[in-house]
JSON list of C-alpha atoms and ligand atoms in Angstrom, two decimals:
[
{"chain": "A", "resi": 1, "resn": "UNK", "atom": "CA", "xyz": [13.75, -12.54, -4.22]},
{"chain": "A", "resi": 2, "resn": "UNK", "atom": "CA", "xyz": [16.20, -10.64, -6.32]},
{"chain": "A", "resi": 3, "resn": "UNK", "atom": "CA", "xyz": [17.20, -8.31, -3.72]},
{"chain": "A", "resi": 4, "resn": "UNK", "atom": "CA", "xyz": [16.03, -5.37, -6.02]},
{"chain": "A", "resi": 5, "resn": "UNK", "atom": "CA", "xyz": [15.03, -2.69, -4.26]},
{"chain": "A", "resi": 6, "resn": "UNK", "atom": "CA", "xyz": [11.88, -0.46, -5.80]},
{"chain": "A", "resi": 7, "resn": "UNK", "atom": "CA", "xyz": [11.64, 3.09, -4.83]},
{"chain": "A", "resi": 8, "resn": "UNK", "atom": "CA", "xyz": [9.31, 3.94, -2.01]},
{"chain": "A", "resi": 9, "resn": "UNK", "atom": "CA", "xyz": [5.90, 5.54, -3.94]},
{"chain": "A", "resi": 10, "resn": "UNK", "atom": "CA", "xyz": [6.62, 8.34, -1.49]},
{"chain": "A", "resi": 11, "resn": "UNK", "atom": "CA", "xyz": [9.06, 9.50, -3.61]},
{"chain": "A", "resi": 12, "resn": "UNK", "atom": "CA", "xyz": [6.94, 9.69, -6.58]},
{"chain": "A", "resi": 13, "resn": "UNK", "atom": "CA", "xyz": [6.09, 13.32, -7.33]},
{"chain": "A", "resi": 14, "resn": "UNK", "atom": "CA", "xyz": [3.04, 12.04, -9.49]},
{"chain": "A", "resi": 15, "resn": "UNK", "atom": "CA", "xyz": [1.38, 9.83, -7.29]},
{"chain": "A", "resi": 16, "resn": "UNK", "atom": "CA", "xyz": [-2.03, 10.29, -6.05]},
{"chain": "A", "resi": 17, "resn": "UNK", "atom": "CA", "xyz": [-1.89, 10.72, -2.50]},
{"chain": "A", "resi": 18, "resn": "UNK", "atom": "CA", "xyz": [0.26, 13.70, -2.51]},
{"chain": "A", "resi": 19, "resn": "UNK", "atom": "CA", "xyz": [-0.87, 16.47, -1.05]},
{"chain": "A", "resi": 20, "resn": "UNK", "atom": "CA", "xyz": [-3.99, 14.51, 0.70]},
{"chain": "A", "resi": 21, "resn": "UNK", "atom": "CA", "xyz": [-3.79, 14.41, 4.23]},
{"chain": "A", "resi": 22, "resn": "UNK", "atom": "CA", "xyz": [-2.73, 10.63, 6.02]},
{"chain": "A", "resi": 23, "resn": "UNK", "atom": "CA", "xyz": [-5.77, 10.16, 8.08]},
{"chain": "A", "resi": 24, "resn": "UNK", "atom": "CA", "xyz": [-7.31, 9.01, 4.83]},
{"chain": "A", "resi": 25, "resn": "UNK", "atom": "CA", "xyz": [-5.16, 6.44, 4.59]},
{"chain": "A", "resi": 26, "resn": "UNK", "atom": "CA", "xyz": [-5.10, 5.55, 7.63]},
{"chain": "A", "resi": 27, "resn": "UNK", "atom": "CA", "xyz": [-8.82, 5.37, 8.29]},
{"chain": "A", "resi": 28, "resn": "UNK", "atom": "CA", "xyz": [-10.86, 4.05, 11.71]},
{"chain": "A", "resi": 29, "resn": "UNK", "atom": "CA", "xyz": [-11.74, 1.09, 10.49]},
{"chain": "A", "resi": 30, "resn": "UNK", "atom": "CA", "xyz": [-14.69, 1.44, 13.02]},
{"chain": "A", "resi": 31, "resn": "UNK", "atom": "CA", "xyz": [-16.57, 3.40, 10.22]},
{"chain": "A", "resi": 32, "resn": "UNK", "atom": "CA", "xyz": [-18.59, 1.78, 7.21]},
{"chain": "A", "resi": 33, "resn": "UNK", "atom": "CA", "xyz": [-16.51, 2.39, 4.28]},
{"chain": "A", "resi": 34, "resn": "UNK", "atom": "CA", "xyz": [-13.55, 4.17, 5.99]},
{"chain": "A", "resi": 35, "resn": "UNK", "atom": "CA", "xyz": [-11.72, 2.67, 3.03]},
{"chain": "A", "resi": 36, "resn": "UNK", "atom": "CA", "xyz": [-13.60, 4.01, 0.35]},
{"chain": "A", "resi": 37, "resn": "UNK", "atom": "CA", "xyz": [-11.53, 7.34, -0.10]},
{"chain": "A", "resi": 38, "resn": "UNK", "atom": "CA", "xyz": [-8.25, 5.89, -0.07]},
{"chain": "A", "resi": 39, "resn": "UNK", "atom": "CA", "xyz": [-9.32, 3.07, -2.30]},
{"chain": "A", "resi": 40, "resn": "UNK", "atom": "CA", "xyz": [-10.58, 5.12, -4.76]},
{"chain": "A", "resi": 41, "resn": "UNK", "atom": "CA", "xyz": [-7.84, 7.90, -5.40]},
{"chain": "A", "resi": 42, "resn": "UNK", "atom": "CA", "xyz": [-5.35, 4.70, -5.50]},
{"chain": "A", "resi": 43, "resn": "UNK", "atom": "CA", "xyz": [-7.61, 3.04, -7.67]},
{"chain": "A", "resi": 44, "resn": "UNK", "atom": "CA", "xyz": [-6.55, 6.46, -10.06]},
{"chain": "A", "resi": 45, "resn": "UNK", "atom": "CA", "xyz": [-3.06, 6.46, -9.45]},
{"chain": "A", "resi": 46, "resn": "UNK", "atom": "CA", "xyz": [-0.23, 6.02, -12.45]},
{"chain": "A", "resi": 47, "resn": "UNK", "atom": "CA", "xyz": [2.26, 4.35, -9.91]},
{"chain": "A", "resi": 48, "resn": "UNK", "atom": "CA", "xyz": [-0.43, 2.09, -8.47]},
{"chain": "A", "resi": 49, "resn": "UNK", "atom": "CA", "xyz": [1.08, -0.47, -9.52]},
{"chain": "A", "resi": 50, "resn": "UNK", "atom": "CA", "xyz": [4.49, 0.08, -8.32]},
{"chain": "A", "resi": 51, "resn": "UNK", "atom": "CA", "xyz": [3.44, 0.59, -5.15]},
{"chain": "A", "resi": 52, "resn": "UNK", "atom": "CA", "xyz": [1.78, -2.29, -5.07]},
{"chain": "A", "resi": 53, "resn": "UNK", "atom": "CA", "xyz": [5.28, -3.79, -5.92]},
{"chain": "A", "resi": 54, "resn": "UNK", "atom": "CA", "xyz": [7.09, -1.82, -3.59]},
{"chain": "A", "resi": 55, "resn": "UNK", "atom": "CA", "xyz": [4.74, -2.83, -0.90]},
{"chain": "A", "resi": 56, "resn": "UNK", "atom": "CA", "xyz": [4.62, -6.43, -0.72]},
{"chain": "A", "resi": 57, "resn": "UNK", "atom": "CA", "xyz": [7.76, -7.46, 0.53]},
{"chain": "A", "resi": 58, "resn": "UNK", "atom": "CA", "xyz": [7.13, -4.52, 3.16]},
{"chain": "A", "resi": 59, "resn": "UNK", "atom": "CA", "xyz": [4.00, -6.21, 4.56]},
{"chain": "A", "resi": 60, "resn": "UNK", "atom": "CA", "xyz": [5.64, -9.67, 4.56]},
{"chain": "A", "resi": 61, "resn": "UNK", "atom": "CA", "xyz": [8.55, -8.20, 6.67]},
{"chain": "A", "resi": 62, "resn": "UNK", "atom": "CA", "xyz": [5.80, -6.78, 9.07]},
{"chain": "A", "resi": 63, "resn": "UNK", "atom": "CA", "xyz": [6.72, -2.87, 7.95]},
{"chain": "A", "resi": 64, "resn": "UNK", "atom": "CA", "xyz": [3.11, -1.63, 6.79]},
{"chain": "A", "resi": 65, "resn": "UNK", "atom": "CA", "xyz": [0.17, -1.80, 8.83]},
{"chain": "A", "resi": 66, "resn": "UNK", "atom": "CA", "xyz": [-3.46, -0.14, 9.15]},
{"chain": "A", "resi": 67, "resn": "UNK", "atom": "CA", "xyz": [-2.98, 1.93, 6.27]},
{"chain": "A", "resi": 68, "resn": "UNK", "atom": "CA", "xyz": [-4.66, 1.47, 2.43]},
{"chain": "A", "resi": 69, "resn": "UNK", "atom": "CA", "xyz": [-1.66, 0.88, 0.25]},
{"chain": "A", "resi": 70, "resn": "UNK", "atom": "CA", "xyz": [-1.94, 0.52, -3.22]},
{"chain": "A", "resi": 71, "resn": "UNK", "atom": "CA", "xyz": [-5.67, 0.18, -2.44]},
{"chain": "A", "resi": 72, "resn": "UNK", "atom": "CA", "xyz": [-4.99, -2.75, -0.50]},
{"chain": "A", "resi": 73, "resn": "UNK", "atom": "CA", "xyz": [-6.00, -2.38, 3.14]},
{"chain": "A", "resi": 74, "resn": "UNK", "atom": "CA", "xyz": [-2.59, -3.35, 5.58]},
{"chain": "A", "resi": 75, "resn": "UNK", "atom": "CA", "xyz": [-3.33, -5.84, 8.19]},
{"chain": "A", "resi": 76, "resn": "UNK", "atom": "CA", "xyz": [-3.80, -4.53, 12.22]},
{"chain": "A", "resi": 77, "resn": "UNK", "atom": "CA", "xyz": [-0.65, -4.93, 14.89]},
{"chain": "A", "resi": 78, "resn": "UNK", "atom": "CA", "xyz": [-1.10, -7.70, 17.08]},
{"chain": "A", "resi": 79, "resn": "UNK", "atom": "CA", "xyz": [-1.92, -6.82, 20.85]},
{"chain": "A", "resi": 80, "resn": "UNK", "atom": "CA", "xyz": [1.45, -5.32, 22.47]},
{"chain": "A", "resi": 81, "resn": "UNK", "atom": "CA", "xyz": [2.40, -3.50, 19.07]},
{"chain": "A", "resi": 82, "resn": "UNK", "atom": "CA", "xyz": [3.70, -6.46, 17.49]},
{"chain": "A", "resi": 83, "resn": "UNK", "atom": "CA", "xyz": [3.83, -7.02, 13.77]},
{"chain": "A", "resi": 84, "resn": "UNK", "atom": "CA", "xyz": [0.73, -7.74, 12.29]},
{"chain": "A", "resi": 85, "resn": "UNK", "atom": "CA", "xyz": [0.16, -11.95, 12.30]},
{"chain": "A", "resi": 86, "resn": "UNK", "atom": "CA", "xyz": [2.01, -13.92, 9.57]},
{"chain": "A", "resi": 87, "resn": "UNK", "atom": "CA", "xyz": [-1.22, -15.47, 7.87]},
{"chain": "A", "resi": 88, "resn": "UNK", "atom": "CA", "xyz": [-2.52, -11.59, 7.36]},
{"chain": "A", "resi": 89, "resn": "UNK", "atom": "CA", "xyz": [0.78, -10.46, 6.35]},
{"chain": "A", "resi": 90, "resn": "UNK", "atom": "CA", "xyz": [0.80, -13.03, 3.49]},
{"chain": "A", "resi": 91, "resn": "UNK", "atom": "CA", "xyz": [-3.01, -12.18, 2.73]},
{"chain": "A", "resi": 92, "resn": "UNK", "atom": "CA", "xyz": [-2.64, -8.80, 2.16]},
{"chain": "A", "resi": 93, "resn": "UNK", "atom": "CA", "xyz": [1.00, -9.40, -0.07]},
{"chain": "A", "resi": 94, "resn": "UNK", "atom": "CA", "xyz": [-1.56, -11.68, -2.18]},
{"chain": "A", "resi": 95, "resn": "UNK", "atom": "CA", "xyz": [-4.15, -9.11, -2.80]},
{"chain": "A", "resi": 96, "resn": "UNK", "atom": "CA", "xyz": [-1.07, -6.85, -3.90]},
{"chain": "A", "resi": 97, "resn": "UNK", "atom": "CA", "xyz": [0.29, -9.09, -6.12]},
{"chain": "A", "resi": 98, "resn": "UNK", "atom": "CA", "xyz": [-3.32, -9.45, -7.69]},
{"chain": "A", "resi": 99, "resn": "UNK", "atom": "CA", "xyz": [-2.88, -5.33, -7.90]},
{"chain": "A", "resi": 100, "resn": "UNK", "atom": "CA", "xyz": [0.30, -5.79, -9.95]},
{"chain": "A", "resi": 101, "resn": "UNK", "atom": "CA", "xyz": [-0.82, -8.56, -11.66]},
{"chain": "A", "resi": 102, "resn": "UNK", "atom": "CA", "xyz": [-3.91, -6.35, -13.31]},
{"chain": "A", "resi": 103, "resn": "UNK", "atom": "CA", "xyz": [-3.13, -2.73, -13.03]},
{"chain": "A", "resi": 104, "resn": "UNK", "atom": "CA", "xyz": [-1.46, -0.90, -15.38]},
{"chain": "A", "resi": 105, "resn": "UNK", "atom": "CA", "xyz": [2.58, -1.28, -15.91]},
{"chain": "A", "resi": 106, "resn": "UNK", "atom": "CA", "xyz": [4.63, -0.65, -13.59]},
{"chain": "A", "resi": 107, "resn": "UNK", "atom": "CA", "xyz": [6.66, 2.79, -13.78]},
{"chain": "A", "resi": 108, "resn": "UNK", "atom": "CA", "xyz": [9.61, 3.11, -12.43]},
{"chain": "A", "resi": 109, "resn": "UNK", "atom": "CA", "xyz": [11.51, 6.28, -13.56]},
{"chain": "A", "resi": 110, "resn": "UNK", "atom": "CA", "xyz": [10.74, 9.39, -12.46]},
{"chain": "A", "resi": 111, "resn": "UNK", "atom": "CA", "xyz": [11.09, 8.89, -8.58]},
{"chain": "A", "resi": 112, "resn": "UNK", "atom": "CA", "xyz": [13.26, 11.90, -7.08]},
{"chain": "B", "resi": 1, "resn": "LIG", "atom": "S1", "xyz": [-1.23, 3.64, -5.18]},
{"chain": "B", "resi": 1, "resn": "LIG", "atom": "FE1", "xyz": [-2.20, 4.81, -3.51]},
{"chain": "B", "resi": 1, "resn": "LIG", "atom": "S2", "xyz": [-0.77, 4.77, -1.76]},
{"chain": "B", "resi": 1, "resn": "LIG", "atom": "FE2", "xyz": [0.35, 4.13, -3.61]},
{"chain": "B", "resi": 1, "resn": "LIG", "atom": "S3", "xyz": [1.34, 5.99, -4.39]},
{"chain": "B", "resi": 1, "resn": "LIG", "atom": "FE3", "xyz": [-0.62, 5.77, -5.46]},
{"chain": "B", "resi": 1, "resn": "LIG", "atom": "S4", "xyz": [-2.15, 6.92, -4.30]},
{"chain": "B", "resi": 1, "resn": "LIG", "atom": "FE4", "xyz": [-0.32, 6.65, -2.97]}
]
C-alpha cells in the first residue's frame, strides 16, 4: 500500500448516485434483484472506477457494508454489529479490483 489516499466518490459532483435517494443502495437484500438499480446507474457512472479504487481498502478495513459500491455489492455485519467476516471482506475487494481492472480510467480531478 502506498498510503495514497483517493477522494471519497462522495465528493464527486459528477457521479451517478447524486441526487438518488440511499435506500437504493442500500437495498433488502430479501428482494429478487434488490441490486439491480444500484448496479445499473453505477454500471453508468464516469468515476466508477475510482470508486471502485477508493473502496477497496475500505472494505478490507471492515468500513463498507450492505451497500452496492461501485456496483459491487458490500458484504453483511457479522451477528453483534461486527465487521463483516475477513474471507467476504477480501471477496468483495476482489470483485472491485476486477471493476478497476476493466472499467474505464480512473478520474481523479474534479472532486470538491
Ligand atoms: S460508482 Fe456507483 S456508488 Fe460509486 S460514485 Fe458512481 S454511482 Fe456512486
Amino acid at each position: 500500500m502506498s498510503g495514497t489516499v483517493l477522494p471519497d466518490p462522495t465528493t464527486f459532483p459528477d457521479r451517478a448516485c447524486r441526487g438518488v435517494p440511499l435506500d437504493v443502495f442500500f437495498p433488502s437484500r430479501r428482494k429478487p434483484d434488490a441490486d439491480a438499480r444500484a448496479k445499473a446507474i453505477c454500471a453508468g457512472c464516469p468515476r466508477l472506477a475510482a470508486c471502485a479504487a477508493w473502496a477497496i481498502p475500505e472494505v478490507l478495513a471492515g468500513r463498507l457494508s450492505y451497500s452496492i459500491t461501485a456496483g459491487v455489492p458490500m458484504p453483511p455485519l457479522t451477528g453483534g454489529g461486527v465487521s463483516p467476516r475477513k474471507a467476504l471482506r477480501e471477496e468483495a475487494a476482489a470483485a472491485l479490483a476486477e471493476v478497476v481492472r476493466t472499467a474505464r480510467p480512473i478520474r481523479l480531478e474534479g472532486a470538491a
